[in-house]
Short mmCIF file of N, CA and C in Angstrom, two decimals:
data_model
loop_
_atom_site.label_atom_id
_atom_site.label_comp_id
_atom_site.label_asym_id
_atom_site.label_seq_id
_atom_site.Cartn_x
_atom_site.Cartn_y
_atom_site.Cartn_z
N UNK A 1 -55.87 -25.51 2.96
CA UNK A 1 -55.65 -25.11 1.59
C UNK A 1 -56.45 -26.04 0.69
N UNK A 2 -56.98 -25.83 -0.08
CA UNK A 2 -57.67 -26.30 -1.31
C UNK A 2 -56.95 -27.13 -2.13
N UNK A 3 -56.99 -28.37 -2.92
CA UNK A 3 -56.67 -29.05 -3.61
C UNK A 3 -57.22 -28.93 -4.75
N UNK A 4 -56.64 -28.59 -5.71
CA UNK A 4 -57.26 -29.32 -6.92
C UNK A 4 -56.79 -28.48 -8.48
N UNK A 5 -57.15 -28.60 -9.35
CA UNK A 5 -56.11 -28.09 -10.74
C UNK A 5 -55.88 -26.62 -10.12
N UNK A 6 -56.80 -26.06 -9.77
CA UNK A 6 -56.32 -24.66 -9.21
C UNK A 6 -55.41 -23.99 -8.04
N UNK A 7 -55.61 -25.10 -7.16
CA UNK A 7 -54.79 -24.90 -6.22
C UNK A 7 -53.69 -24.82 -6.04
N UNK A 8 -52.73 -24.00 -4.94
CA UNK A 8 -51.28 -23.84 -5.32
C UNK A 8 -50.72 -24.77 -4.01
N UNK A 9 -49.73 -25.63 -4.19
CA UNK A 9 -49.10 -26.43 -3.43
C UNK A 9 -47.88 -26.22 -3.48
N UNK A 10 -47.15 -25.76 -1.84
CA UNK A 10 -45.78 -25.66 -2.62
C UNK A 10 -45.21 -26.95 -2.73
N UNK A 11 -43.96 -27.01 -3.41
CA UNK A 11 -43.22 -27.69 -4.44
C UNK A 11 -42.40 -28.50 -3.22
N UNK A 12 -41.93 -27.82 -1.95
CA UNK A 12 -40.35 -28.12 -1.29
C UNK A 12 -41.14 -27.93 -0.12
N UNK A 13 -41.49 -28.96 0.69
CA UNK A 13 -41.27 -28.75 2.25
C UNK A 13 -40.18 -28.00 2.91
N UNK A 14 -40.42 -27.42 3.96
CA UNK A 14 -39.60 -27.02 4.61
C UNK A 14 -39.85 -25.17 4.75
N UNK A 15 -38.57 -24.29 5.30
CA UNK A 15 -38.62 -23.37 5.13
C UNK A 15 -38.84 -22.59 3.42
N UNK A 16 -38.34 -22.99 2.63
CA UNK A 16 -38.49 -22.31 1.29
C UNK A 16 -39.72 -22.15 1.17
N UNK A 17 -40.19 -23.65 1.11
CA UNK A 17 -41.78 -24.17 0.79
C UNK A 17 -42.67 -22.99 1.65
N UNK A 18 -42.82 -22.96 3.00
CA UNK A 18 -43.84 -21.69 3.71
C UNK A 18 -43.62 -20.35 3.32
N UNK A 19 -42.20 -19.88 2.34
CA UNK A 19 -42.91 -19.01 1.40
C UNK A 19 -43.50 -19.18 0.08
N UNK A 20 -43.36 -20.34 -0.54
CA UNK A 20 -43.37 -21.08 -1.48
C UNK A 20 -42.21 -20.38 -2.99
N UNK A 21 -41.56 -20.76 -2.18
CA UNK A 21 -40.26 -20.50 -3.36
C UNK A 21 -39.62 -21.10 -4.17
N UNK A 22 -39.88 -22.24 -3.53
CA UNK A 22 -39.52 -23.34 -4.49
C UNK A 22 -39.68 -23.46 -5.95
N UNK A 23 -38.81 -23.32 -6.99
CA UNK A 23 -38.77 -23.88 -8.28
C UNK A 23 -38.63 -24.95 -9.24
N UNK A 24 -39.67 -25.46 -9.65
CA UNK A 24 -39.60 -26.56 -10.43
C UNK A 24 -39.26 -26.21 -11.64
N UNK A 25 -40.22 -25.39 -12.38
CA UNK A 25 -40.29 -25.29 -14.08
C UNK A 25 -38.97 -23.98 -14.26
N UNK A 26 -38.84 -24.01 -15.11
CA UNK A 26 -38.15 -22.62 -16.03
C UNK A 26 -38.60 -21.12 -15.43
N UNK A 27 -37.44 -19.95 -15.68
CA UNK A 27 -38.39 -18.79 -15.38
C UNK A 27 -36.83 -18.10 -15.49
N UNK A 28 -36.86 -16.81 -14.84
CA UNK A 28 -36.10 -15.90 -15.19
C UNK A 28 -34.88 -16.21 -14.06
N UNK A 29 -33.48 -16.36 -14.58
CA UNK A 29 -32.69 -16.73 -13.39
C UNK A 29 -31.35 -16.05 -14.41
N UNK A 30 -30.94 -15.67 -13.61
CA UNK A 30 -29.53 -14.88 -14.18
C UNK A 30 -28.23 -15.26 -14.34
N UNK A 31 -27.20 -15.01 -14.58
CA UNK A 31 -26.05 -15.54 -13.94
C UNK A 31 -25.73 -15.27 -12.71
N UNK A 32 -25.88 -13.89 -12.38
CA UNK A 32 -25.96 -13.10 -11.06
C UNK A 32 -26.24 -13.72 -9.73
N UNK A 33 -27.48 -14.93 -10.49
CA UNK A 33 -28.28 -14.78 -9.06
C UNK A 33 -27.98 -16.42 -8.94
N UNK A 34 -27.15 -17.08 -8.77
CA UNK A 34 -26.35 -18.21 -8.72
C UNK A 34 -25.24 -18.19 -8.20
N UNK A 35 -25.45 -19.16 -6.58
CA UNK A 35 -24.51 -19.06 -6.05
C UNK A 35 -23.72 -19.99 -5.26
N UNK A 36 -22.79 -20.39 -4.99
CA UNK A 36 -22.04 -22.01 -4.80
C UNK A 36 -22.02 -21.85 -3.54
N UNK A 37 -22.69 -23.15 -2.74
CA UNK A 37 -21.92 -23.81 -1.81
C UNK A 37 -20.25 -23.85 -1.65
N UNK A 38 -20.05 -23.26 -0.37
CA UNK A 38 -18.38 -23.66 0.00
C UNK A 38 -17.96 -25.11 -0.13
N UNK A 39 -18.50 -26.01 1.01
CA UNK A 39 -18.00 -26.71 0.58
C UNK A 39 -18.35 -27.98 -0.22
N UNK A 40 -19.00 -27.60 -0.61
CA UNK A 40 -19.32 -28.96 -2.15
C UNK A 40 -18.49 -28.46 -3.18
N UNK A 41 -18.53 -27.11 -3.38
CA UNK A 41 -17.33 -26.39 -4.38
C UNK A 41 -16.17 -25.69 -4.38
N UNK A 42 -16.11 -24.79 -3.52
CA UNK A 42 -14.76 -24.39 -3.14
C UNK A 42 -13.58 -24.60 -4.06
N UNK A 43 -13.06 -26.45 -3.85
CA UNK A 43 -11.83 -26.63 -4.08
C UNK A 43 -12.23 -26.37 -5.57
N UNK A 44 -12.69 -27.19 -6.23
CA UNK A 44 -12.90 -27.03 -7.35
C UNK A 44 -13.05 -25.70 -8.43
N UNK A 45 -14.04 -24.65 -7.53
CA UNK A 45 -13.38 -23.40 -8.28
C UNK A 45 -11.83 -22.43 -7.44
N UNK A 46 -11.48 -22.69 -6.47
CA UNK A 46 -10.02 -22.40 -6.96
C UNK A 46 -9.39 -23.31 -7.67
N UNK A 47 -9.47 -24.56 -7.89
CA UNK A 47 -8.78 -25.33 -8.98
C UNK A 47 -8.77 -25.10 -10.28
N UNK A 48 -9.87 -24.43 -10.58
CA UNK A 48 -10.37 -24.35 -12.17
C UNK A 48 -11.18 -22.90 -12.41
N UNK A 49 -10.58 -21.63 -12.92
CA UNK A 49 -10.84 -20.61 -12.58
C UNK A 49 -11.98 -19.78 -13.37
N UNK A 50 -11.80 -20.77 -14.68
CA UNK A 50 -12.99 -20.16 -15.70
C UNK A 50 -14.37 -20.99 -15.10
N UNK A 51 -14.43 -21.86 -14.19
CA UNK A 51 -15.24 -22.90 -13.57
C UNK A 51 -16.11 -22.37 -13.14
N UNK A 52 -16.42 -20.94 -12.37
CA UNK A 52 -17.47 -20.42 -11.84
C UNK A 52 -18.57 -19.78 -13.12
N UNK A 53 -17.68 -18.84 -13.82
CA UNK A 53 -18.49 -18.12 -14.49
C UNK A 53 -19.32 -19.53 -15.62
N UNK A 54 -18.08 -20.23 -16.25
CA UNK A 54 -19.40 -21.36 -16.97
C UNK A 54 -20.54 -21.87 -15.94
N UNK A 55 -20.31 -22.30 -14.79
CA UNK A 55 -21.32 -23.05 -14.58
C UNK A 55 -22.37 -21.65 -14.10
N UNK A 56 -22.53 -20.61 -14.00
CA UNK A 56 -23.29 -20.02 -13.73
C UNK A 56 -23.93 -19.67 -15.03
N UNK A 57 -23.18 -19.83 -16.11
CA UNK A 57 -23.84 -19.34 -17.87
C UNK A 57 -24.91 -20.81 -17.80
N UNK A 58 -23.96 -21.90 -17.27
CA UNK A 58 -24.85 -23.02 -17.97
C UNK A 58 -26.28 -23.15 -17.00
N UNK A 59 -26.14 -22.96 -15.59
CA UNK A 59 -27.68 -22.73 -15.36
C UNK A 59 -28.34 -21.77 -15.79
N UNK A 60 -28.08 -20.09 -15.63
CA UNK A 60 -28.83 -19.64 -16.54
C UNK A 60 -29.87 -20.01 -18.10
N UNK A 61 -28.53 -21.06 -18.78
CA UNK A 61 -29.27 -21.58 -20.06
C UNK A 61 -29.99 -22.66 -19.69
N UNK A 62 -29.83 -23.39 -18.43
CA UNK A 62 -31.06 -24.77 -18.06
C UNK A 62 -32.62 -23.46 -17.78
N UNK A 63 -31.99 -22.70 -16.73
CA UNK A 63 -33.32 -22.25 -16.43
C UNK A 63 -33.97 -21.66 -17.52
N UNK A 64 -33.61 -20.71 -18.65
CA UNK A 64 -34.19 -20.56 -19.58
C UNK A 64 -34.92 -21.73 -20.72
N UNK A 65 -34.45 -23.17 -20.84
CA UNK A 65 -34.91 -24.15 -21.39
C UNK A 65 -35.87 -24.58 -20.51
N UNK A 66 -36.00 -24.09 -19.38
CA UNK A 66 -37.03 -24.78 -18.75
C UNK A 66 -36.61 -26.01 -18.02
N UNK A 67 -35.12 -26.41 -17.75
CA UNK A 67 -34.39 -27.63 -16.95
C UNK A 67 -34.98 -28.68 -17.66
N UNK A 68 -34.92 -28.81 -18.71
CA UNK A 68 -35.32 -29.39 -20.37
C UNK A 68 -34.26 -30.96 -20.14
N UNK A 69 -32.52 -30.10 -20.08
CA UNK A 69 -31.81 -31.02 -20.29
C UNK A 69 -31.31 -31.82 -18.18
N UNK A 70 -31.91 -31.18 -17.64
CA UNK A 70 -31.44 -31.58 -15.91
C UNK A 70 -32.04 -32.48 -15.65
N UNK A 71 -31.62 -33.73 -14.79
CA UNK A 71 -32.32 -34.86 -14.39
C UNK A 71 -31.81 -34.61 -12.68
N UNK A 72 -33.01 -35.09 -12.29
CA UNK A 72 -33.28 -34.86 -10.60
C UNK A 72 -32.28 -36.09 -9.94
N UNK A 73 -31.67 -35.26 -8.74
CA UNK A 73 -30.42 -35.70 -8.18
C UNK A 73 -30.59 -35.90 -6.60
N UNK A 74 -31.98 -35.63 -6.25
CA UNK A 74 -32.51 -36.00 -4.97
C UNK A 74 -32.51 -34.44 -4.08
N UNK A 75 -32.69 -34.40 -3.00
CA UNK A 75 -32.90 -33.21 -1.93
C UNK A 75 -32.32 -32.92 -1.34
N UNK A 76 -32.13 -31.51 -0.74
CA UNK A 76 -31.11 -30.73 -0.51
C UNK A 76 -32.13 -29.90 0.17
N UNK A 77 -32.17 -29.30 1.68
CA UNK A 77 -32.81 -28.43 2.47
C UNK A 77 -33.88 -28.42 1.99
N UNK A 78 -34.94 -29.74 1.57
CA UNK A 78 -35.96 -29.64 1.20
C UNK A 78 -35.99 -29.30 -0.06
N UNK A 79 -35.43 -28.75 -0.75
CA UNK A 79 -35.57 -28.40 -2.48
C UNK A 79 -34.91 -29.32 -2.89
N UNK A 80 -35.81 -29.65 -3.91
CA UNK A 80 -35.14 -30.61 -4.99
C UNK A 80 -33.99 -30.16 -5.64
N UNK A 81 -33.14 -31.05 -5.93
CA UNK A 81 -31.54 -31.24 -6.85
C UNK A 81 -31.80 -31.26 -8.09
N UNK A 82 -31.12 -30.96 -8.71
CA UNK A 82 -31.08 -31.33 -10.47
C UNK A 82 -29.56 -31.27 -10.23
N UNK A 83 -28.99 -31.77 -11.83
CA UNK A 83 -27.81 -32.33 -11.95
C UNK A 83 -27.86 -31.81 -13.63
N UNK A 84 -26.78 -31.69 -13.96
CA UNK A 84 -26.44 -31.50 -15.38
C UNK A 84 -25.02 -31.58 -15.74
N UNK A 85 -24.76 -31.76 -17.07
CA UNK A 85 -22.88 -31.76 -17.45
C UNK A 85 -22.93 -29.99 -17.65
N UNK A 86 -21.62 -30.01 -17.32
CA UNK A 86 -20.95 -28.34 -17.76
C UNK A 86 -19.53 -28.76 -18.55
N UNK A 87 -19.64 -27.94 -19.50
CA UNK A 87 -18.22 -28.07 -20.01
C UNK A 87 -17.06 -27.02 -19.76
N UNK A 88 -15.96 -27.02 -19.64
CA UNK A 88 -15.09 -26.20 -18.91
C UNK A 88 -13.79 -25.74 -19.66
N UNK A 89 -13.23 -25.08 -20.09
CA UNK A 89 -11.72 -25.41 -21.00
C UNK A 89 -10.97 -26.01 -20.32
N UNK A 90 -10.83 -25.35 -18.64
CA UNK A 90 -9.71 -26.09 -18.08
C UNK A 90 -10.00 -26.98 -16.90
N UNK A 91 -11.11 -27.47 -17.11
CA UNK A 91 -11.37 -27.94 -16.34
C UNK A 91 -12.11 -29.75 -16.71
N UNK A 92 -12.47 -29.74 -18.01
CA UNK A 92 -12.88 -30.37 -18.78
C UNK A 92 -14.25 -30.36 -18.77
N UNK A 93 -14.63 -31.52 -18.90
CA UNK A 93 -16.42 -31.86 -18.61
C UNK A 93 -16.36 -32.02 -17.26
N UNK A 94 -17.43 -31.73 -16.58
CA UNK A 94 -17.70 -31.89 -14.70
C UNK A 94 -19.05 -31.81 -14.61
N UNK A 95 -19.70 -32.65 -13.55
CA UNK A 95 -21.12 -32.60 -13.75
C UNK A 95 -21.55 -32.00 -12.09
N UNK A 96 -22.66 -31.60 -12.47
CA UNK A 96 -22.81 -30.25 -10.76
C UNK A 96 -24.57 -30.71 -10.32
N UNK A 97 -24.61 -30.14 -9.48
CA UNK A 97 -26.09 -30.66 -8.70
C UNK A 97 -25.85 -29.00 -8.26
N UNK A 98 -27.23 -28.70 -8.49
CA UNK A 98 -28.15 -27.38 -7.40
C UNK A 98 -29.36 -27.25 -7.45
N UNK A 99 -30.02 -26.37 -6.71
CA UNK A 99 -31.30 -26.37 -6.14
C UNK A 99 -31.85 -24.76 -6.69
N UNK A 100 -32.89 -24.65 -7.10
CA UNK A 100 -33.39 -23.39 -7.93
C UNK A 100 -34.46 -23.01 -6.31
N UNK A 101 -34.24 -21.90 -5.92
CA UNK A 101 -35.28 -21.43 -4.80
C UNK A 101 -35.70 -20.15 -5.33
N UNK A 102 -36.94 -19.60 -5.65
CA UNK A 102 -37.51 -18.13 -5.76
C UNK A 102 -35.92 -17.32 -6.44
N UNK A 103 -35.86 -17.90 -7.70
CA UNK A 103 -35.08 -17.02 -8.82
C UNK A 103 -33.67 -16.94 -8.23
N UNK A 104 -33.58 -17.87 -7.37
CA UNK A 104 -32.01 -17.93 -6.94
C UNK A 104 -31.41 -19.13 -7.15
N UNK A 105 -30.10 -19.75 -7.67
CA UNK A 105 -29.99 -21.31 -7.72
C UNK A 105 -28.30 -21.14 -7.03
N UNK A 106 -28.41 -22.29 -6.00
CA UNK A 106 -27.56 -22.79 -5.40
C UNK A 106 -26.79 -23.92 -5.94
N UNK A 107 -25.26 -23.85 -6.45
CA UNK A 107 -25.06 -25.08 -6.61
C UNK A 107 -24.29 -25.26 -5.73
N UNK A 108 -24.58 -26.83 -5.52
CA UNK A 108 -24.44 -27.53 -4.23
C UNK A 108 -22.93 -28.28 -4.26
N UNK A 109 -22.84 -28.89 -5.46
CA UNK A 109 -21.81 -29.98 -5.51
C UNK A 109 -21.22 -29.60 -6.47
N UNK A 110 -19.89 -29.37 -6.90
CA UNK A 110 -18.91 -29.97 -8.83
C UNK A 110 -18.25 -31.27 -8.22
N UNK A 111 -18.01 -31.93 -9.41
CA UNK A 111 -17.36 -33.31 -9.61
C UNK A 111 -16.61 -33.55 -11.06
N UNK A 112 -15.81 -33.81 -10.90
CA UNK A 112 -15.13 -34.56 -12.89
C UNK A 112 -15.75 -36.48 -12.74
N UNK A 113 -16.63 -36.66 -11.85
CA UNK A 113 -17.05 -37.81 -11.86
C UNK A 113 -18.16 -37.87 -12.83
N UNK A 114 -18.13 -38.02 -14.03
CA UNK A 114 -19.38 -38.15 -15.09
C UNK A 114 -20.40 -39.04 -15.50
N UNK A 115 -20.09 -40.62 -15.07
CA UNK A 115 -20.43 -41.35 -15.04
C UNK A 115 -21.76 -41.42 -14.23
N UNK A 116 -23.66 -41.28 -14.65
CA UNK A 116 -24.45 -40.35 -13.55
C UNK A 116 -24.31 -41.59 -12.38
N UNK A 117 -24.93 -42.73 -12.39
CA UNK A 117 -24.75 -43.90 -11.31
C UNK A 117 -23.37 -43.51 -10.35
N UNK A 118 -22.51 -42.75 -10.74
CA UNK A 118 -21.11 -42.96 -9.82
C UNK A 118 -21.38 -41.55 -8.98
N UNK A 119 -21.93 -40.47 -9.63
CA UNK A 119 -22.03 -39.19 -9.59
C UNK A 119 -23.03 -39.04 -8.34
N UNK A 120 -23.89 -39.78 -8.50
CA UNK A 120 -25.45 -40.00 -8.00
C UNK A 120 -25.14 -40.58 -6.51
N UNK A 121 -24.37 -41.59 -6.54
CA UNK A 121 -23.19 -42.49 -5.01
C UNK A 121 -22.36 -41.47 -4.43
N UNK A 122 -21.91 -40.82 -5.18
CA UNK A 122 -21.11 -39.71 -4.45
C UNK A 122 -21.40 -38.70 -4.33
N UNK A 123 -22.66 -37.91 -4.47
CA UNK A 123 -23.44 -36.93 -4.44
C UNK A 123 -24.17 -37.19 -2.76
N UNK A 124 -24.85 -38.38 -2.66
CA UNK A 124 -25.35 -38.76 -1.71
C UNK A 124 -24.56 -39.14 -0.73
N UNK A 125 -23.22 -39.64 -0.74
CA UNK A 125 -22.33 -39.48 0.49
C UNK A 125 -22.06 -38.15 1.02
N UNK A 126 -21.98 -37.38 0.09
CA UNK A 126 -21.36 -35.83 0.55
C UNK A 126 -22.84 -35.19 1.09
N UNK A 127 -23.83 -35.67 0.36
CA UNK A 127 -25.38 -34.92 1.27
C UNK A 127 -25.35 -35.53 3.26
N UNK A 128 -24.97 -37.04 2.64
CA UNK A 128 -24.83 -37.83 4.07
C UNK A 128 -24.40 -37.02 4.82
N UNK A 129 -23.05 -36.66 4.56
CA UNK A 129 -21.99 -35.94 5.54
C UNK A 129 -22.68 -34.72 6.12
N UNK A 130 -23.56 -34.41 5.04
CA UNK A 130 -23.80 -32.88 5.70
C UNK A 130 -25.01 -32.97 6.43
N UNK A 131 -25.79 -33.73 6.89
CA UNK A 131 -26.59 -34.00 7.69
C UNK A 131 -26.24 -34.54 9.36
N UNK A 132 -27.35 -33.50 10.28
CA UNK A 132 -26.73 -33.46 11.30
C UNK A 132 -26.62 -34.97 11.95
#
C-alpha cells in the first residue's frame, strides 16, 4: 500500500482494520446503531432504566460533533476507546467508554466513577479481565 497524504491507512489493526472500518472522525451514527456490551453494562442498565436510551442520544450527539467533546480511553479489539460524561435523571452523571466501527458504536463500559484518573484504573482492570 502506498503512503503518503493520499493514501488510505486503516485506523485499527486487527479484524475491523482489514475492512477498514474503523472510525476516528465524526460521520453519520444513529441512536439505532449503538450497542452495549453485556458485561461492562448490563448491571447498570437494568439498574438505571432511562440509562440506555441517554447514552445512545449522547453518542449519537459526540458522533455528530465530530467526538469534539471524547477523550481517548485506550483499546478495545483493536479499535480505539473514547470516553465521555452522560447525564442520566436516575442515574445521575456516569461516564462510559466505546468504540465507533463502520457507523456502528459499541459501548463497552458505564461507571458512576467520574473522577477520569480513577475511571481510566478501572476501565483498564475490567479490559485486563477480559483478555485471554
Amino acid at each position: 500500500m502506498k503512503k503518503g497524504l493520499g493514501a488510505k491507512v486503516p485506523l485499527c489493526p486487527g479484524s475491523a482494520a482489514a475492512a477498514g472500518t474503523c472510525d476516528e472522525g465524526g460521520g453519520v451514527l444513529n441512536a439505532a446503531d449503538v450497542s452495549f456490551d453485556k458485561r461492562g453494562c448490563d448491571k447498570a442498565l437494568r439498574r438505571w432504566p432511562d440509562l440506555r436510551v441517554r447514552v445512545a442520544a449522547a453518542v449519537e450527539t459526540q458522533a455528530q460533533a465530530g467526538f469534539f467533546h471524547c477523550k481517548g480511553a485506550g483499546r478495545w479489539r483493536g479499535c480505539a476507546l473514547k470516553e465521555c460524561r452522560v447525564n442520566s435523571r436516575d442515574a445521575g452523571s456516569v461516564r462510559i467508554a466505546f468504540s465507533v466501527e463502520g457507523g456502528r458504536a459499541t459501548v463497552v463500559y458505564i461507571t458512576q466513577t467520574l473522577v477520569r484518573r480513577d475511571f481510566l484504573r478501572e476501565l483498564d482492570r475490567f479490559l485486563g479481565e477480559a483478555r485471554p
